[in-house]
Amino acid sequence: MVEDQLIIDRDQHNEHHLRQTSPKTRASVAQFEEIPGSKSPVIQRIEKLKSYLPCLHEINERHLSLFLTRAITVSILLLSSLWLMSITVVLSGMRSPNNVPDLPDFGFYILPAFYENDTFSNKLLGVAGAITLLRCLFHRRGLTMIRRFAFLWTVLILGRCTTLLATSYPDPSRSCKAYKSPDNLFAFFLETVYRPEFITCGDLMYSGHTVYFTLLALSWSHYGVYWYEKYMWIPLGTSILSLVATRVHYLNDVLIAFYLTILVWYLYHLVATTPVLRKKYRIIAWLERDLILQEEEYENPGKVETANVYVS
């Protein structure tokens, strides 16, 4: 990928610059690296773990505070968006009409209801998410993958909140046919938040499951190192189709979510890797600050601090 090549080129430039420096400078760099306690205890522990978790190669002492600030910010944004979505799910469920026929759907004609169980798709979410997280831990760009995934998921969740409140239509799930509005909205809201297997109704347009599966598939194919990672679209694409087969969503819910996720993914990466566009979107420029630093080190290797010539 473009970013990976940038990292390789940057390292080659830094090594070339180090070779061009005087023997005294090279000796000072080597002396710095050998001085015990020259790095903070946190960095020393991270350095020891890098051989086991390649994703930690993205962390270095100079950028540690920036990394932690971004990680905390994105985590807060994601959790807040999930809570907001839980509220909209409750409200959309109260407005969803029940005891009415399903809307005509082409997906229902071509995909028979082979397993009408709302919890099946949630189990697929957990398994696919756990496998992808494990892959990120052993990928040199793993932390970047997780940060971008979380931020884009947040954006798409916020967009979903607006569509859930906009229009309500009959839920095709069999368990929602006898749905009744809860007596205690607060208790229902807590169950929605803290019990992922809890069945909700009316939260159809657009499909949150599809957003999640599509982001996972894009993460595998975009950052994949091995050839077989490109084919993760097959099981994850099958999981998306299972949402229609299990009658959790209409086909329209799935298609809109799929199109939006693809669009948001590639727009974000276009802005993140284009300096001119980054200047117009400050939030993306801040989230991709490490990429900007890599570009600066690539263009001006002589200005890289001598004690930090080797940037992880």
PDB file of C-alpha atoms in Angstrom:
ATOM      1  CA  MET A   1       0.000   0.000   0.000  1.00  0.00           C
ATOM      2  CA  VAL A   2       1.026   3.661  -0.401  1.00  0.00           C
ATOM      3  CA  GLU A   3       1.457   4.167   3.339  1.00  0.00           C
ATOM      4  CA  ASP A   4       3.534   0.999   3.744  1.00  0.00           C
ATOM      5  CA  GLN A   5       5.828   2.062   0.896  1.00  0.00           C
ATOM      6  CA  LEU A   6       6.171   5.450   2.542  1.00  0.00           C
ATOM      7  CA  ILE A   7       7.360   3.799   5.742  1.00  0.00           C
ATOM      8  CA  ILE A   8       9.885   1.670   3.828  1.00  0.00           C
ATOM      9  CA  ASP A   9      11.201   4.683   1.882  1.00  0.00           C
ATOM     10  CA  ARG A  10      11.426   6.739   5.069  1.00  0.00           C
ATOM     11  CA  ASP A  11      13.474   4.073   6.829  1.00  0.00           C
ATOM     12  CA  GLN A  12      15.824   3.810   3.855  1.00  0.00           C
ATOM     13  CA  HIS A  13      16.302   7.590   3.806  1.00  0.00           C
ATOM     14  CA  ASN A  14      16.990   7.683   7.536  1.00  0.00           C
ATOM     15  CA  GLU A  15      19.535   4.884   7.274  1.00  0.00           C
ATOM     16  CA  HIS A  16      21.241   6.664   4.362  1.00  0.00           C
ATOM     17  CA  HIS A  17      21.356   9.894   6.381  1.00  0.00           C
ATOM     18  CA  LEU A  18      22.875   8.078   9.328  1.00  0.00           C
ATOM     19  CA  ARG A  19      25.604   6.622   7.088  1.00  0.00           C
ATOM     20  CA  GLN A  20      26.390  10.132   5.819  1.00  0.00           C
ATOM     21  CA  THR A  21      26.919  11.522   9.323  1.00  0.00           C
ATOM     22  CA  SER A  22      30.276  11.637  11.019  1.00  0.00           C
ATOM     23  CA  PRO A  23      31.592   8.664  13.034  1.00  0.00           C
ATOM     24  CA  LYS A  24      31.214  10.792  16.152  1.00  0.00           C
ATOM     25  CA  THR A  25      27.498  11.262  15.499  1.00  0.00           C
ATOM     26  CA  ARG A  26      26.979   7.564  14.830  1.00  0.00           C
ATOM     27  CA  ALA A  27      28.804   6.755  18.047  1.00  0.00           C
ATOM     28  CA  SER A  28      26.537   9.128  19.964  1.00  0.00           C
ATOM     29  CA  VAL A  29      23.443   7.409  18.538  1.00  0.00           C
ATOM     30  CA  ALA A  30      24.776   3.982  19.472  1.00  0.00           C
ATOM     31  CA  GLN A  31      25.712   5.252  22.930  1.00  0.00           C
ATOM     32  CA  PHE A  32      22.198   6.659  23.386  1.00  0.00           C
ATOM     33  CA  GLU A  33      20.609   3.352  22.448  1.00  0.00           C
ATOM     34  CA  GLU A  34      22.828   1.478  24.898  1.00  0.00           C
ATOM     35  CA  ILE A  35      22.282   3.782  27.866  1.00  0.00           C
ATOM     36  CA  PRO A  36      20.037   1.919  30.319  1.00  0.00           C
ATOM     37  CA  GLY A  37      17.095   3.975  31.463  1.00  0.00           C
ATOM     38  CA  SER A  38      17.352   6.425  28.544  1.00  0.00           C
ATOM     39  CA  LYS A  39      13.781   5.513  27.617  1.00  0.00           C
ATOM     40  CA  SER A  40      10.746   5.714  29.855  1.00  0.00           C
ATOM     41  CA  PRO A  41       9.630   2.522  31.664  1.00  0.00           C
ATOM     42  CA  VAL A  42       6.494   2.358  29.506  1.00  0.00           C
ATOM     43  CA  ILE A  43       8.510   2.486  26.286  1.00  0.00           C
ATOM     44  CA  GLN A  44      10.954  -0.101  27.617  1.00  0.00           C
ATOM     45  CA  ARG A  45       8.076  -2.509  28.274  1.00  0.00           C
ATOM     46  CA  ILE A  46       6.617  -1.826  24.853  1.00  0.00           C
ATOM     47  CA  GLU A  47      10.003  -2.500  23.249  1.00  0.00           C
ATOM     48  CA  LYS A  48      10.119  -5.907  24.957  1.00  0.00           C
ATOM     49  CA  LEU A  49       6.615  -6.764  23.722  1.00  0.00           C
ATOM     50  CA  LYS A  50       7.248  -5.768  20.098  1.00  0.00           C
ATOM     51  CA  SER A  51       8.704  -9.173  19.268  1.00  0.00           C
ATOM     52  CA  TYR A  52       5.425 -10.774  20.386  1.00  0.00           C
ATOM     53  CA  LEU A  53       2.969  -8.114  19.195  1.00  0.00           C
ATOM     54  CA  PRO A  54       4.086  -6.495  15.910  1.00  0.00           C
ATOM     55  CA  CYS A  55       1.305  -3.890  16.177  1.00  0.00           C
ATOM     56  CA  LEU A  56       3.328  -2.157  18.907  1.00  0.00           C
ATOM     57  CA  HIS A  57       5.949  -1.126  16.342  1.00  0.00           C
ATOM     58  CA  GLU A  58       3.755   1.897  15.639  1.00  0.00           C
ATOM     59  CA  ILE A  59       4.460   3.293  19.113  1.00  0.00           C
ATOM     60  CA  ASN A  60       7.611   5.243  19.873  1.00  0.00           C
ATOM     61  CA  GLU A  61       8.626   7.541  22.687  1.00  0.00           C
ATOM     62  CA  ARG A  62       8.294  10.807  20.773  1.00  0.00           C
ATOM     63  CA  HIS A  63       4.703  10.122  19.724  1.00  0.00           C
ATOM     64  CA  LEU A  64       3.436   8.244  22.790  1.00  0.00           C
ATOM     65  CA  SER A  65       1.332  11.114  24.180  1.00  0.00           C
ATOM     66  CA  LEU A  66      -0.198  11.728  20.744  1.00  0.00           C
ATOM     67  CA  PHE A  67      -1.023   8.040  20.388  1.00  0.00           C
ATOM     68  CA  LEU A  68      -2.691   7.865  23.811  1.00  0.00           C
ATOM     69  CA  THR A  69      -4.673  11.070  23.238  1.00  0.00           C
ATOM     70  CA  ARG A  70      -6.045   9.842  19.933  1.00  0.00           C
ATOM     71  CA  ALA A  71      -6.834   6.377  21.305  1.00  0.00           C
ATOM     72  CA  ILE A  72      -8.772   7.815  24.255  1.00  0.00           C
ATOM     73  CA  THR A  73     -10.613  10.342  22.076  1.00  0.00           C
ATOM     74  CA  VAL A  74     -11.697   7.778  19.483  1.00  0.00           C
ATOM     75  CA  SER A  75     -12.774   5.354  22.238  1.00  0.00           C
ATOM     76  CA  ILE A  76     -14.943   8.023  23.890  1.00  0.00           C
ATOM     77  CA  LEU A  77     -16.495   8.968  20.545  1.00  0.00           C
ATOM     78  CA  LEU A  78     -17.268   5.329  19.729  1.00  0.00           C
ATOM     79  CA  LEU A  79     -18.813   4.556  23.120  1.00  0.00           C
ATOM     80  CA  SER A  80     -20.879   7.747  23.001  1.00  0.00           C
ATOM     81  CA  SER A  81     -22.176   6.908  19.524  1.00  0.00           C
ATOM     82  CA  LEU A  82     -23.125   3.388  20.642  1.00  0.00           C
ATOM     83  CA  TRP A  83     -25.080   4.810  23.577  1.00  0.00           C
ATOM     84  CA  LEU A  84     -26.809   7.281  21.293  1.00  0.00           C
ATOM     85  CA  MET A  85     -27.682   4.482  18.894  1.00  0.00           C
ATOM     86  CA  SER A  86     -29.164   2.480  21.769  1.00  0.00           C
ATOM     87  CA  ILE A  87     -31.492   5.389  22.506  1.00  0.00           C
ATOM     88  CA  THR A  88     -32.570   5.663  18.873  1.00  0.00           C
ATOM     89  CA  VAL A  89     -33.114   1.892  18.743  1.00  0.00           C
ATOM     90  CA  VAL A  90     -35.524   2.139  21.661  1.00  0.00           C
ATOM     91  CA  LEU A  91     -37.391   5.036  20.053  1.00  0.00           C
ATOM     92  CA  SER A  92     -37.578   3.382  16.625  1.00  0.00           C
ATOM     93  CA  GLY A  93     -38.855   0.170  18.229  1.00  0.00           C
ATOM     94  CA  MET A  94     -41.705   2.083  19.884  1.00  0.00           C
ATOM     95  CA  ARG A  95     -42.744   3.524  16.520  1.00  0.00           C
ATOM     96  CA  SER A  96     -42.333   0.360  14.469  1.00  0.00           C
ATOM     97  CA  PRO A  97     -45.714  -1.036  13.313  1.00  0.00           C
ATOM     98  CA  ASN A  98     -46.353  -4.649  14.250  1.00  0.00           C
ATOM     99  CA  ASN A  99     -48.955  -7.243  13.248  1.00  0.00           C
ATOM    100  CA  VAL A 100     -48.705  -6.061   9.664  1.00  0.00           C
ATOM    101  CA  PRO A 101     -47.371  -7.930   6.620  1.00  0.00           C
ATOM    102  CA  ASP A 102     -43.720  -7.610   5.662  1.00  0.00           C
ATOM    103  CA  LEU A 103     -42.854  -5.218   2.892  1.00  0.00           C
ATOM    104  CA  PRO A 104     -42.260  -6.805  -0.542  1.00  0.00           C
ATOM    105  CA  ASP A 105     -38.568  -7.641  -0.684  1.00  0.00           C
ATOM    106  CA  PHE A 106     -36.616  -9.221  -3.521  1.00  0.00           C
ATOM    107  CA  GLY A 107     -34.115 -10.659  -1.034  1.00  0.00           C
ATOM    108  CA  PHE A 108     -36.878 -12.680   0.631  1.00  0.00           C
ATOM    109  CA  TYR A 109     -37.731 -14.300  -2.707  1.00  0.00           C
ATOM    110  CA  ILE A 110     -34.194 -15.414  -3.527  1.00  0.00           C
ATOM    111  CA  LEU A 111     -33.075 -16.189   0.046  1.00  0.00           C
ATOM    112  CA  PRO A 112     -35.537 -18.410   1.911  1.00  0.00           C
ATOM    113  CA  ALA A 113     -35.781 -18.073   5.680  1.00  0.00           C
ATOM    114  CA  PHE A 114     -33.473 -20.950   6.608  1.00  0.00           C
ATOM    115  CA  TYR A 115     -32.840 -19.915  10.201  1.00  0.00           C
ATOM    116  CA  GLU A 116     -35.047 -17.243  11.700  1.00  0.00           C
ATOM    117  CA  ASN A 117     -33.067 -16.356  14.786  1.00  0.00           C
ATOM    118  CA  ASP A 118     -32.078 -12.801  15.655  1.00  0.00           C
ATOM    119  CA  THR A 119     -29.152 -13.892  17.850  1.00  0.00           C
ATOM    120  CA  PHE A 120     -27.447 -15.774  15.000  1.00  0.00           C
ATOM    121  CA  SER A 121     -26.171 -12.582  13.373  1.00  0.00           C
ATOM    122  CA  ASN A 122     -24.907 -11.288  16.737  1.00  0.00           C
ATOM    123  CA  LYS A 123     -22.875 -14.468  17.187  1.00  0.00           C
ATOM    124  CA  LEU A 124     -21.342 -13.964  13.755  1.00  0.00           C
ATOM    125  CA  LEU A 125     -20.440 -10.401  14.767  1.00  0.00           C
ATOM    126  CA  GLY A 126     -18.572 -11.614  17.817  1.00  0.00           C
ATOM    127  CA  VAL A 127     -16.629 -14.347  16.012  1.00  0.00           C
ATOM    128  CA  ALA A 128     -15.648 -12.149  13.038  1.00  0.00           C
ATOM    129  CA  GLY A 129     -14.659  -9.259  15.308  1.00  0.00           C
ATOM    130  CA  ALA A 130     -12.497 -11.470  17.536  1.00  0.00           C
ATOM    131  CA  ILE A 131     -10.638 -12.972  14.556  1.00  0.00           C
ATOM    132  CA  THR A 132     -10.009  -9.538  13.039  1.00  0.00           C
ATOM    133  CA  LEU A 133      -8.789  -8.110  16.355  1.00  0.00           C
ATOM    134  CA  LEU A 134      -6.355 -11.005  16.671  1.00  0.00           C
ATOM    135  CA  ARG A 135      -5.094 -10.264  13.159  1.00  0.00           C
ATOM    136  CA  CYS A 136      -4.570  -6.601  14.060  1.00  0.00           C
ATOM    137  CA  LEU A 137      -2.424  -7.520  17.046  1.00  0.00           C
ATOM    138  CA  PHE A 138      -0.007  -9.358  14.755  1.00  0.00           C
ATOM    139  CA  HIS A 139       0.035  -6.744  11.986  1.00  0.00           C
ATOM    140  CA  ARG A 140       2.600  -3.922  11.893  1.00  0.00           C
ATOM    141  CA  ARG A 141      -0.198  -1.474  11.075  1.00  0.00           C
ATOM    142  CA  GLY A 142      -2.582  -3.046  13.569  1.00  0.00           C
ATOM    143  CA  LEU A 143      -3.084   0.003  15.796  1.00  0.00           C
ATOM    144  CA  THR A 144      -3.780   2.190  12.764  1.00  0.00           C
ATOM    145  CA  MET A 145      -6.299  -0.388  11.543  1.00  0.00           C
ATOM    146  CA  ILE A 146      -8.092  -0.390  14.889  1.00  0.00           C
ATOM    147  CA  ARG A 147      -8.141   3.417  15.169  1.00  0.00           C
ATOM    148  CA  ARG A 148      -9.479   3.922  11.667  1.00  0.00           C
ATOM    149  CA  PHE A 149     -12.026   1.134  12.080  1.00  0.00           C
ATOM    150  CA  ALA A 150     -13.311   2.673  15.316  1.00  0.00           C
ATOM    151  CA  PHE A 151     -13.544   6.191  13.891  1.00  0.00           C
ATOM    152  CA  LEU A 152     -15.308   5.142  10.682  1.00  0.00           C
ATOM    153  CA  TRP A 153     -17.666   2.927  12.676  1.00  0.00           C
ATOM    154  CA  THR A 154     -18.485   5.948  14.835  1.00  0.00           C
ATOM    155  CA  VAL A 155     -19.261   8.090  11.783  1.00  0.00           C
ATOM    156  CA  LEU A 156     -21.523   5.440  10.282  1.00  0.00           C
ATOM    157  CA  ILE A 157     -23.277   4.792  13.603  1.00  0.00           C
ATOM    158  CA  LEU A 158     -24.121   8.485  13.917  1.00  0.00           C
ATOM    159  CA  GLY A 159     -25.487   8.432  10.387  1.00  0.00           C
ATOM    160  CA  ARG A 160     -27.569   5.381  11.264  1.00  0.00           C
ATOM    161  CA  CYS A 161     -29.096   7.171  14.233  1.00  0.00           C
ATOM    162  CA  THR A 162     -30.621   9.755  11.905  1.00  0.00           C
ATOM    163  CA  THR A 163     -32.117   7.191   9.523  1.00  0.00           C
ATOM    164  CA  LEU A 164     -33.553   5.113  12.377  1.00  0.00           C
ATOM    165  CA  LEU A 165     -35.502   8.113  13.634  1.00  0.00           C
ATOM    166  CA  ALA A 166     -36.560   9.302  10.186  1.00  0.00           C
ATOM    167  CA  THR A 167     -38.885   6.509   9.031  1.00  0.00           C
ATOM    168  CA  SER A 168     -40.295   3.400  10.732  1.00  0.00           C
ATOM    169  CA  TYR A 169     -41.575   0.387   8.858  1.00  0.00           C
ATOM    170  CA  PRO A 170     -42.550  -3.221   9.714  1.00  0.00           C
ATOM    171  CA  ASP A 171     -39.769  -5.370  11.113  1.00  0.00           C
ATOM    172  CA  PRO A 172     -39.548  -8.683   9.174  1.00  0.00           C
ATOM    173  CA  SER A 173     -38.293 -10.621  12.204  1.00  0.00           C
ATOM    174  CA  ARG A 174     -40.785 -13.154  13.515  1.00  0.00           C
ATOM    175  CA  SER A 175     -39.948 -12.249  17.119  1.00  0.00           C
ATOM    176  CA  CYS A 176     -41.063  -8.670  16.445  1.00  0.00           C
ATOM    177  CA  LYS A 177     -44.564  -9.506  15.238  1.00  0.00           C
ATOM    178  CA  ALA A 178     -45.944  -9.447  18.789  1.00  0.00           C
ATOM    179  CA  TYR A 179     -43.733  -6.580  19.917  1.00  0.00           C
ATOM    180  CA  LYS A 180     -45.154  -4.275  22.574  1.00  0.00           C
ATOM    181  CA  SER A 181     -43.765  -0.959  23.727  1.00  0.00           C
ATOM    182  CA  PRO A 182     -41.884  -1.364  27.030  1.00  0.00           C
ATOM    183  CA  ASP A 183     -43.449  -0.039  30.206  1.00  0.00           C
ATOM    184  CA  ASN A 184     -40.122   1.062  31.635  1.00  0.00           C
ATOM    185  CA  LEU A 185     -38.124   2.805  28.928  1.00  0.00           C
ATOM    186  CA  PHE A 186     -35.031   3.228  31.088  1.00  0.00           C
ATOM    187  CA  ALA A 187     -34.856  -0.490  31.969  1.00  0.00           C
ATOM    188  CA  PHE A 188     -35.385  -1.394  28.322  1.00  0.00           C
ATOM    189  CA  PHE A 189     -32.610   0.976  27.325  1.00  0.00           C
ATOM    190  CA  LEU A 190     -30.191  -0.610  29.808  1.00  0.00           C
ATOM    191  CA  GLU A 191     -30.988  -4.070  28.463  1.00  0.00           C
ATOM    192  CA  THR A 192     -30.334  -2.847  24.940  1.00  0.00           C
ATOM    193  CA  VAL A 193     -26.927  -1.499  25.963  1.00  0.00           C
ATOM    194  CA  TYR A 194     -25.646  -4.216  28.268  1.00  0.00           C
ATOM    195  CA  ARG A 195     -27.123  -7.304  26.607  1.00  0.00           C
ATOM    196  CA  PRO A 196     -25.865  -7.614  23.011  1.00  0.00           C
ATOM    197  CA  GLU A 197     -28.077 -10.674  22.492  1.00  0.00           C
ATOM    198  CA  PHE A 198     -31.161  -8.656  23.421  1.00  0.00           C
ATOM    199  CA  ILE A 199     -33.645  -8.601  20.542  1.00  0.00           C
ATOM    200  CA  THR A 200     -34.587  -5.161  19.265  1.00  0.00           C
ATOM    201  CA  CYS A 201     -37.228  -4.252  16.717  1.00  0.00           C
ATOM    202  CA  GLY A 202     -37.630  -1.459  14.196  1.00  0.00           C
ATOM    203  CA  ASP A 203     -33.912  -0.627  13.853  1.00  0.00           C
ATOM    204  CA  LEU A 204     -33.758  -1.426  10.161  1.00  0.00           C
ATOM    205  CA  MET A 205     -32.487   1.377   7.920  1.00  0.00           C
ATOM    206  CA  TYR A 206     -29.629   1.103   7.552  1.00  0.00           C
ATOM    207  CA  SER A 207     -28.144  -2.177   8.758  1.00  0.00           C
ATOM    208  CA  GLY A 208     -25.602  -1.781  11.553  1.00  0.00           C
ATOM    209  CA  HIS A 209     -24.553  -5.414  11.138  1.00  0.00           C
ATOM    210  CA  THR A 210     -23.707  -4.784   7.488  1.00  0.00           C
ATOM    211  CA  VAL A 211     -21.632  -1.730   8.405  1.00  0.00           C
ATOM    212  CA  TYR A 212     -19.648  -3.833  10.864  1.00  0.00           C
ATOM    213  CA  PHE A 213     -19.094  -6.786   8.515  1.00  0.00           C
ATOM    214  CA  THR A 214     -18.129  -4.508   5.616  1.00  0.00           C
ATOM    215  CA  LEU A 215     -15.602  -2.583   7.714  1.00  0.00           C
ATOM    216  CA  LEU A 216     -14.059  -5.888   8.781  1.00  0.00           C
ATOM    217  CA  ALA A 217     -13.815  -7.082   5.171  1.00  0.00           C
ATOM    218  CA  LEU A 218     -12.263  -3.789   4.063  1.00  0.00           C
ATOM    219  CA  SER A 219      -9.731  -3.975   6.887  1.00  0.00           C
ATOM    220  CA  TRP A 220      -8.617  -7.424   5.734  1.00  0.00           C
ATOM    221  CA  SER A 221      -8.432  -6.587   2.031  1.00  0.00           C
ATOM    222  CA  HIS A 222      -6.929  -3.083   2.357  1.00  0.00           C
ATOM    223  CA  TYR A 223      -4.189  -3.935   4.847  1.00  0.00           C
ATOM    224  CA  GLY A 224      -3.767  -7.580   3.912  1.00  0.00           C
ATOM    225  CA  VAL A 225      -0.236  -8.912   3.562  1.00  0.00           C
ATOM    226  CA  TYR A 226      -0.996 -12.477   2.514  1.00  0.00           C
ATOM    227  CA  TRP A 227      -2.950 -13.444  -0.598  1.00  0.00           C
ATOM    228  CA  TYR A 228      -5.696 -15.281   1.286  1.00  0.00           C
ATOM    229  CA  GLU A 229      -6.646 -12.142   3.246  1.00  0.00           C
ATOM    230  CA  LYS A 230      -8.245 -10.729   0.108  1.00  0.00           C
ATOM    231  CA  TYR A 231     -10.691 -13.626   0.180  1.00  0.00           C
ATOM    232  CA  MET A 232     -12.083 -12.692   3.595  1.00  0.00           C
ATOM    233  CA  TRP A 233     -14.824 -10.996   1.579  1.00  0.00           C
ATOM    234  CA  ILE A 234     -16.306 -14.453   0.982  1.00  0.00           C
ATOM    235  CA  PRO A 235     -17.173 -15.414   4.599  1.00  0.00           C
ATOM    236  CA  LEU A 236     -17.943 -11.827   5.585  1.00  0.00           C
ATOM    237  CA  GLY A 237     -20.061 -11.287   2.462  1.00  0.00           C
ATOM    238  CA  THR A 238     -21.936 -14.487   3.295  1.00  0.00           C
ATOM    239  CA  SER A 239     -22.536 -13.115   6.787  1.00  0.00           C
ATOM    240  CA  ILE A 240     -24.052  -9.983   5.247  1.00  0.00           C
ATOM    241  CA  LEU A 241     -26.440 -12.058   3.111  1.00  0.00           C
ATOM    242  CA  SER A 242     -27.388 -14.091   6.194  1.00  0.00           C
ATOM    243  CA  LEU A 243     -28.986 -10.931   7.620  1.00  0.00           C
ATOM    244  CA  VAL A 244     -31.620 -11.175   4.892  1.00  0.00           C
ATOM    245  CA  ALA A 245     -31.939 -14.955   5.137  1.00  0.00           C
ATOM    246  CA  THR A 246     -32.537 -14.748   8.901  1.00  0.00           C
ATOM    247  CA  ARG A 247     -35.063 -11.928   8.319  1.00  0.00           C
ATOM    248  CA  VAL A 248     -33.151  -9.510  10.531  1.00  0.00           C
ATOM    249  CA  HIS A 249     -33.119  -6.928   7.718  1.00  0.00           C
ATOM    250  CA  TYR A 250     -34.645  -6.157   4.372  1.00  0.00           C
ATOM    251  CA  LEU A 251     -32.310  -6.309   1.408  1.00  0.00           C
ATOM    252  CA  ASN A 252     -32.583  -2.540   1.044  1.00  0.00           C
ATOM    253  CA  ASP A 253     -31.206  -2.020   4.571  1.00  0.00           C
ATOM    254  CA  VAL A 254     -28.190  -4.148   3.703  1.00  0.00           C
ATOM    255  CA  LEU A 255     -27.485  -2.546   0.326  1.00  0.00           C
ATOM    256  CA  ILE A 256     -27.625   1.041   1.609  1.00  0.00           C
ATOM    257  CA  ALA A 257     -25.317   0.161   4.516  1.00  0.00           C
ATOM    258  CA  PHE A 258     -22.892  -1.588   2.177  1.00  0.00           C
ATOM    259  CA  TYR A 259     -22.752   1.338  -0.277  1.00  0.00           C
ATOM    260  CA  LEU A 260     -22.305   3.917   2.467  1.00  0.00           C
ATOM    261  CA  THR A 261     -19.547   1.973   4.209  1.00  0.00           C
ATOM    262  CA  ILE A 262     -17.569   1.529   0.993  1.00  0.00           C
ATOM    263  CA  LEU A 263     -17.961   5.239   0.201  1.00  0.00           C
ATOM    264  CA  VAL A 264     -16.954   6.451   3.670  1.00  0.00           C
ATOM    265  CA  TRP A 265     -13.979   4.057   3.810  1.00  0.00           C
ATOM    266  CA  TYR A 266     -12.409   5.177   0.547  1.00  0.00           C
ATOM    267  CA  LEU A 267     -13.172   8.861   1.089  1.00  0.00           C
ATOM    268  CA  TYR A 268     -11.453   8.744   4.475  1.00  0.00           C
ATOM    269  CA  HIS A 269      -8.365   7.012   3.106  1.00  0.00           C
ATOM    270  CA  LEU A 270      -8.256   9.423   0.163  1.00  0.00           C
ATOM    271  CA  VAL A 271      -8.252  12.414   2.518  1.00  0.00           C
ATOM    272  CA  ALA A 272      -5.829  10.754   4.956  1.00  0.00           C
ATOM    273  CA  THR A 273      -3.222  10.115   2.264  1.00  0.00           C
ATOM    274  CA  THR A 274      -3.618  13.412   0.365  1.00  0.00           C
ATOM    275  CA  PRO A 275      -1.866  16.374   2.065  1.00  0.00           C
ATOM    276  CA  VAL A 276      -3.963  19.005   0.257  1.00  0.00           C
ATOM    277  CA  LEU A 277      -7.221  17.413   1.389  1.00  0.00           C
ATOM    278  CA  ARG A 278      -5.980  16.845   4.941  1.00  0.00           C
ATOM    279  CA  LYS A 279      -5.598  20.603   5.399  1.00  0.00           C
ATOM    280  CA  LYS A 280      -9.348  21.025   4.859  1.00  0.00           C
ATOM    281  CA  TYR A 281     -10.369  18.371   7.385  1.00  0.00           C
ATOM    282  CA  ARG A 282      -8.593  19.071  10.669  1.00  0.00           C
ATOM    283  CA  ILE A 283     -10.031  16.071  12.524  1.00  0.00           C
ATOM    284  CA  ILE A 284      -8.585  13.654   9.953  1.00  0.00           C
ATOM    285  CA  ALA A 285      -5.267  15.538   9.929  1.00  0.00           C
ATOM    286  CA  TRP A 286      -5.094  15.138  13.706  1.00  0.00           C
ATOM    287  CA  LEU A 287      -6.020  11.444  13.610  1.00  0.00           C
ATOM    288  CA  GLU A 288      -3.390  10.839  10.948  1.00  0.00           C
ATOM    289  CA  ARG A 289      -0.700  12.938  12.615  1.00  0.00           C
ATOM    290  CA  ASP A 290       1.737  10.026  12.662  1.00  0.00           C
ATOM    291  CA  LEU A 291       1.425   9.735   8.874  1.00  0.00           C
ATOM    292  CA  ILE A 292       2.211  13.451   8.561  1.00  0.00           C
ATOM    293  CA  LEU A 293       5.299  13.011  10.748  1.00  0.00           C
ATOM    294  CA  GLN A 294       6.420  10.123   8.561  1.00  0.00           C
ATOM    295  CA  GLU A 295       6.072  12.324   5.477  1.00  0.00           C
ATOM    296  CA  GLU A 296       8.087  15.097   7.130  1.00  0.00           C
ATOM    297  CA  GLU A 297      10.824  12.667   8.098  1.00  0.00           C
ATOM    298  CA  TYR A 298      10.819  11.294   4.552  1.00  0.00           C
ATOM    299  CA  GLU A 299      11.150  14.749   2.967  1.00  0.00           C
ATOM    300  CA  ASN A 300      13.634  16.134   5.524  1.00  0.00           C
ATOM    301  CA  PRO A 301      15.679  13.232   6.898  1.00  0.00           C
ATOM    302  CA  GLY A 302      18.405  15.628   8.024  1.00  0.00           C
ATOM    303  CA  LYS A 303      16.012  17.268  10.468  1.00  0.00           C
ATOM    304  CA  VAL A 304      15.148  14.037  12.271  1.00  0.00           C
ATOM    305  CA  GLU A 305      16.458  14.116  15.810  1.00  0.00           C
ATOM    306  CA  THR A 306      19.773  12.266  16.000  1.00  0.00           C
ATOM    307  CA  ALA A 307      18.719  10.232  19.015  1.00  0.00           C
ATOM    308  CA  ASN A 308      15.603   9.051  17.199  1.00  0.00           C
ATOM    309  CA  VAL A 309      16.907   8.230  13.725  1.00  0.00           C
ATOM    310  CA  TYR A 310      15.270   4.824  13.812  1.00  0.00           C
ATOM    311  CA  VAL A 311      11.545   5.514  13.983  1.00  0.00           C
ATOM    312  CA  SER A 312       9.407   2.439  14.573  1.00  0.00           C
TER     313      SER A 312
END
